[in-house]
Tab-separated table of C-alpha atoms in Angstrom:
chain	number	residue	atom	x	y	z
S	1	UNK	CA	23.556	-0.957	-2.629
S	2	UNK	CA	21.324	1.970	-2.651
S	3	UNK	CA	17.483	2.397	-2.539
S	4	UNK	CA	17.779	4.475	-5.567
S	5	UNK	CA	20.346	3.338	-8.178
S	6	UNK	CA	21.341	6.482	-10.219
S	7	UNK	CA	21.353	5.707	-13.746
S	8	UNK	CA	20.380	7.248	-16.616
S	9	UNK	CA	17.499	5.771	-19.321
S	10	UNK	CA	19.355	5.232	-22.689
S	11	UNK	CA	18.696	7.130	-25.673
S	12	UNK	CA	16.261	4.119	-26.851
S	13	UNK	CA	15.116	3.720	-23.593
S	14	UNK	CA	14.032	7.514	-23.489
S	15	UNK	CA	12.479	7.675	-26.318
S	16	UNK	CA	10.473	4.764	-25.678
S	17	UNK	CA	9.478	6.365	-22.087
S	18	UNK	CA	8.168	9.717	-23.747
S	19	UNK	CA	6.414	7.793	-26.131
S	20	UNK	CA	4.377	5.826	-23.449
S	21	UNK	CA	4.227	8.925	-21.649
S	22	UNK	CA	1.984	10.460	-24.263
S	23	UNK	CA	-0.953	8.029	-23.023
S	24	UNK	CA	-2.473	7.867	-19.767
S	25	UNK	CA	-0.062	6.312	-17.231
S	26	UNK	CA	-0.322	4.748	-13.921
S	27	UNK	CA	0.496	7.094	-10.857
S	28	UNK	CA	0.832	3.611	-8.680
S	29	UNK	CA	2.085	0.503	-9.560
S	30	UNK	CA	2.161	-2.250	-6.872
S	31	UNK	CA	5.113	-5.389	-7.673
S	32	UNK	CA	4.776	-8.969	-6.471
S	33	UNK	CA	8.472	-9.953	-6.455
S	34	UNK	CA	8.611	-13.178	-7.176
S	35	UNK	CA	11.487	-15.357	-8.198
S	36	UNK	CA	14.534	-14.651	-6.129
S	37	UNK	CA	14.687	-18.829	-5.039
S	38	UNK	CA	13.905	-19.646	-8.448
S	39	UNK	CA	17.056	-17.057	-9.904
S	40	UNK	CA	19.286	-18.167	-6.844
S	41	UNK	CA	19.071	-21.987	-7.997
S	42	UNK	CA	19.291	-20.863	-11.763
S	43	UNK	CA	22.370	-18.868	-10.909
S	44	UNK	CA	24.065	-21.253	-8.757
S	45	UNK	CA	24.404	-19.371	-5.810
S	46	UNK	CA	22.974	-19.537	-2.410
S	47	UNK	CA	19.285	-18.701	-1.687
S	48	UNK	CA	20.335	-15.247	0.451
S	49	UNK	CA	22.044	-14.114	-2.461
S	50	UNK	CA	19.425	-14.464	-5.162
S	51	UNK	CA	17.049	-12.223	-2.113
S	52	UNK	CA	20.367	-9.473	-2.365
S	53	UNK	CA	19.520	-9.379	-6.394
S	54	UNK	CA	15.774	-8.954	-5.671
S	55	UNK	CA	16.730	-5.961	-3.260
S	56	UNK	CA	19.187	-4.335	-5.881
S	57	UNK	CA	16.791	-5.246	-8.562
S	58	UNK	CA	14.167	-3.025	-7.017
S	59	UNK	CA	16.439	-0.370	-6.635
S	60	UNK	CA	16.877	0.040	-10.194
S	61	UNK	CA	13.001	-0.485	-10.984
S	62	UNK	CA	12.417	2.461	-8.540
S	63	UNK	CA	14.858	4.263	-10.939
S	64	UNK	CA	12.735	3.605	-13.818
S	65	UNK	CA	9.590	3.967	-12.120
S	66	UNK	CA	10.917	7.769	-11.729
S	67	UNK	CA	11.974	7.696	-15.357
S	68	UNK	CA	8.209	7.250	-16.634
S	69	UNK	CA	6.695	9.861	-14.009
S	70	UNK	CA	5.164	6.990	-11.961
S	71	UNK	CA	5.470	8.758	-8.054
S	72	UNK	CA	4.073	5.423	-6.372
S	73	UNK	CA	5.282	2.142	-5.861
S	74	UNK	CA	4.429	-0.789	-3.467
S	75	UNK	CA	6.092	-3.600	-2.651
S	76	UNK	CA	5.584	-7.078	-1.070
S	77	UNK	CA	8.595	-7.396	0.367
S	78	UNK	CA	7.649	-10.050	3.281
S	79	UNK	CA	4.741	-12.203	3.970
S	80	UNK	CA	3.717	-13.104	7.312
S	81	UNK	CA	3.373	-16.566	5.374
S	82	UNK	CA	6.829	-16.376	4.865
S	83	UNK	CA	7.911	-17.280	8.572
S	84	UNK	CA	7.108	-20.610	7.799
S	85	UNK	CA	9.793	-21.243	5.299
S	86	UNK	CA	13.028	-22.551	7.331
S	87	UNK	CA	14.519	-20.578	9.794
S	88	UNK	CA	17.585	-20.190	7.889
S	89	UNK	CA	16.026	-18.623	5.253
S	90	UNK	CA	13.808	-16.181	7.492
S	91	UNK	CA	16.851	-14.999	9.561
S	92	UNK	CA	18.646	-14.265	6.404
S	93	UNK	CA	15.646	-11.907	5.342
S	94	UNK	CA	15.482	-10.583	8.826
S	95	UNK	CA	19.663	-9.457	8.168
S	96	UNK	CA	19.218	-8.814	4.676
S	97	UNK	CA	16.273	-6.047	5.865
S	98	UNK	CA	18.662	-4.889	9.207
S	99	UNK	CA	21.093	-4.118	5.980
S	100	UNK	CA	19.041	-2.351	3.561
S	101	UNK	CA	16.750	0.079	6.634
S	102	UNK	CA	20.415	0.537	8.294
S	103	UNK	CA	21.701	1.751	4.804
S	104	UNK	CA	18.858	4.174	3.809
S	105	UNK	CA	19.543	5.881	7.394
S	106	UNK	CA	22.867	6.689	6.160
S	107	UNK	CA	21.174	7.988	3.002
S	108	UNK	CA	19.207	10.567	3.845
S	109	UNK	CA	20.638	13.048	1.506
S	110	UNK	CA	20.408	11.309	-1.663
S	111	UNK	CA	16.781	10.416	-0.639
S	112	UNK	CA	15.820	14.202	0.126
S	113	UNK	CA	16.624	14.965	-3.133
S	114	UNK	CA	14.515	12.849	-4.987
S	115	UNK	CA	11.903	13.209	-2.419
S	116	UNK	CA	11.386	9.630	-1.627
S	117	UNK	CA	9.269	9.087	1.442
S	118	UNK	CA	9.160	5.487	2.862
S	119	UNK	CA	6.231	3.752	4.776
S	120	UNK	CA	5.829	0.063	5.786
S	121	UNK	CA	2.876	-1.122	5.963
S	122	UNK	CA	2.103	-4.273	8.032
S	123	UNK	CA	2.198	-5.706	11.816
S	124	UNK	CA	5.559	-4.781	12.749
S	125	UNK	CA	5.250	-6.724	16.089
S	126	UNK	CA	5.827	-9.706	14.319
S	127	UNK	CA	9.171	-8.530	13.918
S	128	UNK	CA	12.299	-8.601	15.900
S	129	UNK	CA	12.433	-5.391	18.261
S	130	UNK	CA	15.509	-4.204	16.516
S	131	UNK	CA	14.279	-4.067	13.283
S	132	UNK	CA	11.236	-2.821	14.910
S	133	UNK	CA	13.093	0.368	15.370
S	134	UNK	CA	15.132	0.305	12.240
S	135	UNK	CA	12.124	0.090	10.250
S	136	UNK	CA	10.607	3.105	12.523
S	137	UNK	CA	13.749	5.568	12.603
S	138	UNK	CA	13.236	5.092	8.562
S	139	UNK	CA	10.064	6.078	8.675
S	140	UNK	CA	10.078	8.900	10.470
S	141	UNK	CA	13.193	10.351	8.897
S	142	UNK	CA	12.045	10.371	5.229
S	143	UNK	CA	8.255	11.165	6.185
S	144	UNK	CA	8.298	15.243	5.276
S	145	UNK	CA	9.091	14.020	1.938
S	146	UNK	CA	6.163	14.460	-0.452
S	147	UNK	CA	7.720	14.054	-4.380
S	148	UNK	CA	7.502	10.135	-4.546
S	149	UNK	CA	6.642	7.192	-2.041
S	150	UNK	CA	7.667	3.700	-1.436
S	151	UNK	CA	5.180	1.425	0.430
S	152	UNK	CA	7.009	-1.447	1.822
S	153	UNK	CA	4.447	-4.509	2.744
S	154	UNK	CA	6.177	-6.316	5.599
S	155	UNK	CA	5.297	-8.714	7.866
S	156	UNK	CA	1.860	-8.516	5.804
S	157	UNK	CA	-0.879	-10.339	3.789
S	158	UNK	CA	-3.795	-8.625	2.735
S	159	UNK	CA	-6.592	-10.832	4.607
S	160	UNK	CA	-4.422	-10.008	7.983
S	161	UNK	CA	-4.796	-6.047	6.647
S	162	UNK	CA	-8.698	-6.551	6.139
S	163	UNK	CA	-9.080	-8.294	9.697
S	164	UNK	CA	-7.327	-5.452	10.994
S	165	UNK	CA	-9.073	-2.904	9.822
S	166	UNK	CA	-12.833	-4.600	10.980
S	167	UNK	CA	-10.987	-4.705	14.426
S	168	UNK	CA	-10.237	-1.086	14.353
S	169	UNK	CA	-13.602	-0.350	13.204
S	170	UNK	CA	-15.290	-2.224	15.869
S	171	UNK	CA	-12.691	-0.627	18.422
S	172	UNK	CA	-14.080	2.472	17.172
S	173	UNK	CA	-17.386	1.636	18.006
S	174	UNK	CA	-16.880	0.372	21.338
S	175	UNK	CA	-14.924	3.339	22.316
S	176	UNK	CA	-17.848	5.391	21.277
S	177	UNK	CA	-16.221	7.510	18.304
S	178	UNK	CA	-18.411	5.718	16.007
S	179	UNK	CA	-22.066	4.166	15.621
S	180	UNK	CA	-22.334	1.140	13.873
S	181	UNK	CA	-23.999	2.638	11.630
S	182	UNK	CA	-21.477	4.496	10.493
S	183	UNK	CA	-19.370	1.460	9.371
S	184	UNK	CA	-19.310	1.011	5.818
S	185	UNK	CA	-16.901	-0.355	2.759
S	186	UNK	CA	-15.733	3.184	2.635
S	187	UNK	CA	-14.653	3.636	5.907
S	188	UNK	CA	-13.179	0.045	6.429
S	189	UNK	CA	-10.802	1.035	3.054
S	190	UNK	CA	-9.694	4.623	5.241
S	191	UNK	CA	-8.777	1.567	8.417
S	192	UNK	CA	-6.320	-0.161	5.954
S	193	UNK	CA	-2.225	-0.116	6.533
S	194	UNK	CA	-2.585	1.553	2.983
S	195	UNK	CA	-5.200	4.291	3.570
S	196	UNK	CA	-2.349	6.827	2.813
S	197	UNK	CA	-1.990	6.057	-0.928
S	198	UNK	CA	-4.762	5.690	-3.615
S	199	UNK	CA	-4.858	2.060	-4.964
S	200	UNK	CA	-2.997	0.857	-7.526
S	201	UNK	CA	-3.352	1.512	-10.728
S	202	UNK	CA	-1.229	-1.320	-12.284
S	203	UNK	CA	-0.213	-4.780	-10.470
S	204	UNK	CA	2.928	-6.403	-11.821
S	205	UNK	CA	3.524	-10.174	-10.630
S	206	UNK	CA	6.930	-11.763	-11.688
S	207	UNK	CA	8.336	-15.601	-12.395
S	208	UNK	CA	5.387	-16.439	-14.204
S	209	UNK	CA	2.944	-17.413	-11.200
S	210	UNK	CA	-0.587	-16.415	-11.979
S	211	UNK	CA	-1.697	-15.188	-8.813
S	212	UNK	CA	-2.029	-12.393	-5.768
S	213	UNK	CA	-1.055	-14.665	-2.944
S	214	UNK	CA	-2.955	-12.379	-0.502
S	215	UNK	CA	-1.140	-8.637	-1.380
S	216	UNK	CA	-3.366	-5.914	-1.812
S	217	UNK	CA	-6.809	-8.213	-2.191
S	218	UNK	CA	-9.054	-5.113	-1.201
S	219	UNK	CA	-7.399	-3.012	-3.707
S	220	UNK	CA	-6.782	-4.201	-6.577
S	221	UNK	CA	-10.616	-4.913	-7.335
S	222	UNK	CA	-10.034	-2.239	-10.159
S	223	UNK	CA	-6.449	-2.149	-10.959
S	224	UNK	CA	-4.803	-3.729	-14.218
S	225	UNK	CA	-3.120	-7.099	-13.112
S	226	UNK	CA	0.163	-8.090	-14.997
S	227	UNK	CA	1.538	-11.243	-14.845
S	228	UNK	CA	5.395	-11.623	-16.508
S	229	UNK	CA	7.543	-14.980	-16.799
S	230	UNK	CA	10.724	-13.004	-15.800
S	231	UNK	CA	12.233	-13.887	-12.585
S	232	UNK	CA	12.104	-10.471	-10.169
S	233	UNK	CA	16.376	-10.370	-10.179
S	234	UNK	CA	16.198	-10.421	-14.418
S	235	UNK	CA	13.703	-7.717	-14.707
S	236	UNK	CA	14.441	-5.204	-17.149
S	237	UNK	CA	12.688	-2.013	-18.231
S	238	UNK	CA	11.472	-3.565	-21.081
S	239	UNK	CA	9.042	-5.780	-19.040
S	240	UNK	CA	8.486	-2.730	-17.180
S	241	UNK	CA	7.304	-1.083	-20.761
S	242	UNK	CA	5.440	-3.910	-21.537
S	243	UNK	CA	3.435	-3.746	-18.581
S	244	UNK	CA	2.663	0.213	-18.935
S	245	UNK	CA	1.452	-0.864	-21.960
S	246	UNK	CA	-1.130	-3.201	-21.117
S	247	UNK	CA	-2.213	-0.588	-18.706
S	248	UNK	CA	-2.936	1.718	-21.688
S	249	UNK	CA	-4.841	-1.195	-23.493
S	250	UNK	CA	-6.923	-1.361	-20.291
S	251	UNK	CA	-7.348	1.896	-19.008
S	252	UNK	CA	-11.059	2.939	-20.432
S	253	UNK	CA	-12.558	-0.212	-19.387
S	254	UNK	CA	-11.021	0.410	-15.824
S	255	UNK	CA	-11.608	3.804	-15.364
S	256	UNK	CA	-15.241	3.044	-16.551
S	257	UNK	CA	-15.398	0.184	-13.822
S	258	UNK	CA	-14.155	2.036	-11.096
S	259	UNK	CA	-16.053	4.900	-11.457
S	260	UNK	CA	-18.697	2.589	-11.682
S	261	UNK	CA	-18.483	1.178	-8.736
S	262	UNK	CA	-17.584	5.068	-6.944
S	263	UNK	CA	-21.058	5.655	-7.920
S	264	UNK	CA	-23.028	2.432	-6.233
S	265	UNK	CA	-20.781	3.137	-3.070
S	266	UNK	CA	-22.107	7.103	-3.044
S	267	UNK	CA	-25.473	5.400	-3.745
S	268	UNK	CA	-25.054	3.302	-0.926
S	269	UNK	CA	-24.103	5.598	1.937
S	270	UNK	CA	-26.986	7.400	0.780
S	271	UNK	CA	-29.474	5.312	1.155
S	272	UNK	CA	-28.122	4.141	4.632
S	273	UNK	CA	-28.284	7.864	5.885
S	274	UNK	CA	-31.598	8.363	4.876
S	275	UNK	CA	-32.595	4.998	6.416
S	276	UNK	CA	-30.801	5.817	9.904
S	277	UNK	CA	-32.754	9.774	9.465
S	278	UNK	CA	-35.788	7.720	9.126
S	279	UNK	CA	-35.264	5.919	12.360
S	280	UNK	CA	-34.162	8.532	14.445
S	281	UNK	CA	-37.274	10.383	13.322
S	282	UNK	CA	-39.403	7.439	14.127
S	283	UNK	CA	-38.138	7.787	17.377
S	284	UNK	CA	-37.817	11.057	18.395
S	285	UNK	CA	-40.295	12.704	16.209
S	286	UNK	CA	-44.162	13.962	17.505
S	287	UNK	CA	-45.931	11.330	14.943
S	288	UNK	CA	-46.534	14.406	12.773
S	289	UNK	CA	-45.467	14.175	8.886
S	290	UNK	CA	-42.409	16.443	7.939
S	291	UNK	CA	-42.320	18.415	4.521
S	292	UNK	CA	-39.553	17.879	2.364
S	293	UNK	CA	-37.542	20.589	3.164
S	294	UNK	CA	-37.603	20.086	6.640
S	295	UNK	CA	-36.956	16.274	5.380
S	296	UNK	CA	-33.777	17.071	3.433
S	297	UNK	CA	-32.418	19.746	6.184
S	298	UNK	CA	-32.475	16.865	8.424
S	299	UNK	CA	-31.042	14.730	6.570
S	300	UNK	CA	-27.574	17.068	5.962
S	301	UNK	CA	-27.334	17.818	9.545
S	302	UNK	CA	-27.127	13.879	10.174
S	303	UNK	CA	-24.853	13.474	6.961
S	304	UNK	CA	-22.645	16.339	8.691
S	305	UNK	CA	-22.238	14.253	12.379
S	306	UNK	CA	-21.325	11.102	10.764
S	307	UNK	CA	-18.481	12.858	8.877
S	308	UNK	CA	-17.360	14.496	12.034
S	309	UNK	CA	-17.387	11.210	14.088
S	310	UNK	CA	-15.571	9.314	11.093
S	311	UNK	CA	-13.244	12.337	10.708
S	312	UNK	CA	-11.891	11.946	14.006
S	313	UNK	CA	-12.366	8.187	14.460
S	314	UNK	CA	-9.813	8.558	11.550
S	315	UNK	CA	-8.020	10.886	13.081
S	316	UNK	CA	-7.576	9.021	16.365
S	317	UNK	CA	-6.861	5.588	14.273
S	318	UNK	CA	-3.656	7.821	12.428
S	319	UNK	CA	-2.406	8.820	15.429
S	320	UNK	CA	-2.494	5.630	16.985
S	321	UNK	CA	-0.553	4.423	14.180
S	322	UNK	CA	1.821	7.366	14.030
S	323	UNK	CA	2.694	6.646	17.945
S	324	UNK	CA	4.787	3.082	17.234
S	325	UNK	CA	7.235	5.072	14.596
S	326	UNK	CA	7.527	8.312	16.723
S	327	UNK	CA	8.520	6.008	19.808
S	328	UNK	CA	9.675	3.192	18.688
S	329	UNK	CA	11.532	1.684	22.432
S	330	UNK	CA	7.899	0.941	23.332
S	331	UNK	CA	7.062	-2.632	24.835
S	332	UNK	CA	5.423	-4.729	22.834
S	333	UNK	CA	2.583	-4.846	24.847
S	334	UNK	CA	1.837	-0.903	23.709
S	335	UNK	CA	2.900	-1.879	20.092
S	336	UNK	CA	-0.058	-4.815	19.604
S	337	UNK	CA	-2.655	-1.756	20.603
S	338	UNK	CA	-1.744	-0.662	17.564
C-alpha cells in the first residue's frame, strides 16, 4: 500500500472541497487515530489487520488532505504508552512500521512528485536499531522536499516531548550557550520534536473518545479540537468535511485567542529584558542615573545578544538532532545525547 493513494475527489466530492475552500482553511491538521482494535473486533479479523486498515486509511486521508490545499498533517502513530500493551501486539506494530518505512524507500519517485517530506518526531531510541535506521534513511531521503509534510509521532507522548525540551534547555545552559535568563515559553516551544512545523490548526480525534491522551498537549492550546464517533479504518472524507467545517465555525474566536496570547508572550519577554538590563546596570553601572535614550540603546544591544545566544543554542540543538538521521549506525549510547 502506498503513503499516498492516488485517487481522484468525485465530482460531489469536488465541489464540496472548493466550496469549503472559499473560507479560511487549516494549513495543519494533527489526527489521533483511534479505533483500529475497536474496527479489527467489529470486522472479525485479527488485531494486526485492523492496524494495516489504519495505515491504508491514512494513506487515503493524506490524499484528501492534498485535495483541500491542507500541506500539513501529523500523526500519532505510536505511543511510548503503547509498549505496554502485549508483546504480540507491539511486535506486530514494530513489523507493520519495518513494512510501511521499507515501502516509502522504494517510493521515492512518486513522493518527489507530490513533494511530500517525512519527519518523525519522538525518542527513536526506544526503538529497535533496525527500524532506527529505517525510520532515518526515510528521513533523510524525502527531506529536500518542501510542497507538503508528514509528521509522524513515534515512540512519543507529548509530556515526554515537554520534559525533553526543559532538558535541552537546561543542557543549554550548562554548556554555556544560554543564560537562564534567557529561558522562556518561547524558547522551550523552538526545543520541541515539532519546532519545524507551526501548530496545528485543527485536531481530529476518531472512535468517539473525548480526549488528547498526551499528543501535542503544548500545542494545541489554540487549535480547534474535533472529536468524531467513526472508527480511524471507516473514515471517509465526509468526516473529514465535517471537521473543516467546524474549523470555519471556530476560526475568529481562535485566531482572536491566539493572537491574544502572541501578544502577552511579546509582553512578557519584554518585561524580562528590561528587568535583566536593569540588573546588569545595577551592577556594572557608576551609580549615576541614565537618560532614556541611553536607557533604550541599552536595552536593544541586550535584546540583540540574547537572540544571538538563542539563535545558535537553536542552531546547535538542530544539528544535534539532524546527526542521528544523517548517521544512523551510531551506538545507542551517541543516540540518547540526542
Amino acid at each position: 500500500m502506498s503513503w499516498i493513494r492516488e485517487r481522484q475527489l468525485s465530482f460531489l466530492e469536488r465541489l464540496t472541497a472548493n466550496i469549503l475552500k472559499a473560507g479560511p482553511m487549516p494549513k495543519h491538521v494533527a489526527f489521533i487515530m483511534d479505533g483500529n482494535r475497536r474496527f479489527a473486533q467489529k470486522a472479525h479479523v485479527e488485531r494486526q489487520e485492523g492496524h494495516s486498515q489504519g495505515f491504508e486509511k491514512l494513506a487515503e486521508t493524506l490524499r484528501w488532505c492534498l485535495n483541500l490545499g491542507i500541506h500539513e498533517v501529523t500523526v500519532y502513530a505510536f505511543s511510548i504508552e503503547n509498549v505496554k500493551r502485549s508483546k504480540e501486539e507491539v511486535d506486530g506494530l514494530m513489523e507493520l512500521a519495518r513494512q510501511k518505512f521499507s515501502r516509502l524507500l522504494t517510493e521515492q519517485e512518486n513522493l518527489e512528485k507530490h513533494g511530500v517530506c517525512i519527519r518523525v518526531l519522538g525518542d527513536l531510541t526506544l526503538l529497535p536499531a533496525d527500524l532506527q535506521q529505517l525510520i532515518a534513511k526515510s528521513v533523510v531521503a524525502t527531506k529536500a522536499h518542501n510542497k507538503c509534510f508528514l509528521n509522524v509521532c513515534f515512540a512519543y507522548t507529548s509530556r515526554y516531548e515537554i520534559a525533553n525540551a526543559v532538558k535541552e534547555m537546561a543542557w543549554g545552559v550548562e554548556q554555556g550557550l544560554i543564560k537562564s535568563s534567557d529561558v522562556s515559553e518561547v524558547l522551550l516551544s523552538e526545543c520541541l520534536y515539532s519546532s519545524n512545523s507551526p501548530n496545528p490548526d485543527l485536531l481530529i480525534r476518531t472512535s468517539g473518545e473525548v480526549r488528547l491522551s498526551d499528543f501535542l498537549l503544548w500545542q494545541t492550546s489554540y487549535s480547534c479540537l474535533v472529536f468524531q464517533s467513526v472508527l480511524w479504518p471507516e473514515y471517509s472524507f465526509w468526516n473529514l468535511c465535517e471537521a473543516v467545517l467546524q474549523y470555519q465555525l471556530s476560526y475568529r474566536s481562535l485566531q482572536k485567542a491566539g493572537d491574544l496570547h502572541r501578544e502577552g508572550q511579546a509582553l512578557q519577554q519584554m518585561e524580562a529584558d528590561r528587568s535583566c538590563v536593569a540588573e546588569l546596570l545595577q551592577h556594572c553601572g557608576n551609580g549615576e542615573p541614565m537618560d532614556a535614550q541611553s536607557r533604550q540603546k541599552d536595552l536593544l544591544n541586550y535584546i540583540a545578544s540574547r537572540e544571538e545566544r538563542v539563535h545558535c543554542f537553536l542552531n546547535t540543538l538542530q544539528h544535534k538532532r539532524d546527526t542521528f538521521f544523517s548517521r544512523p549506525g551510531r551506538s545507542e549510547k551517541c543516540l540518547k545525547e540526542l
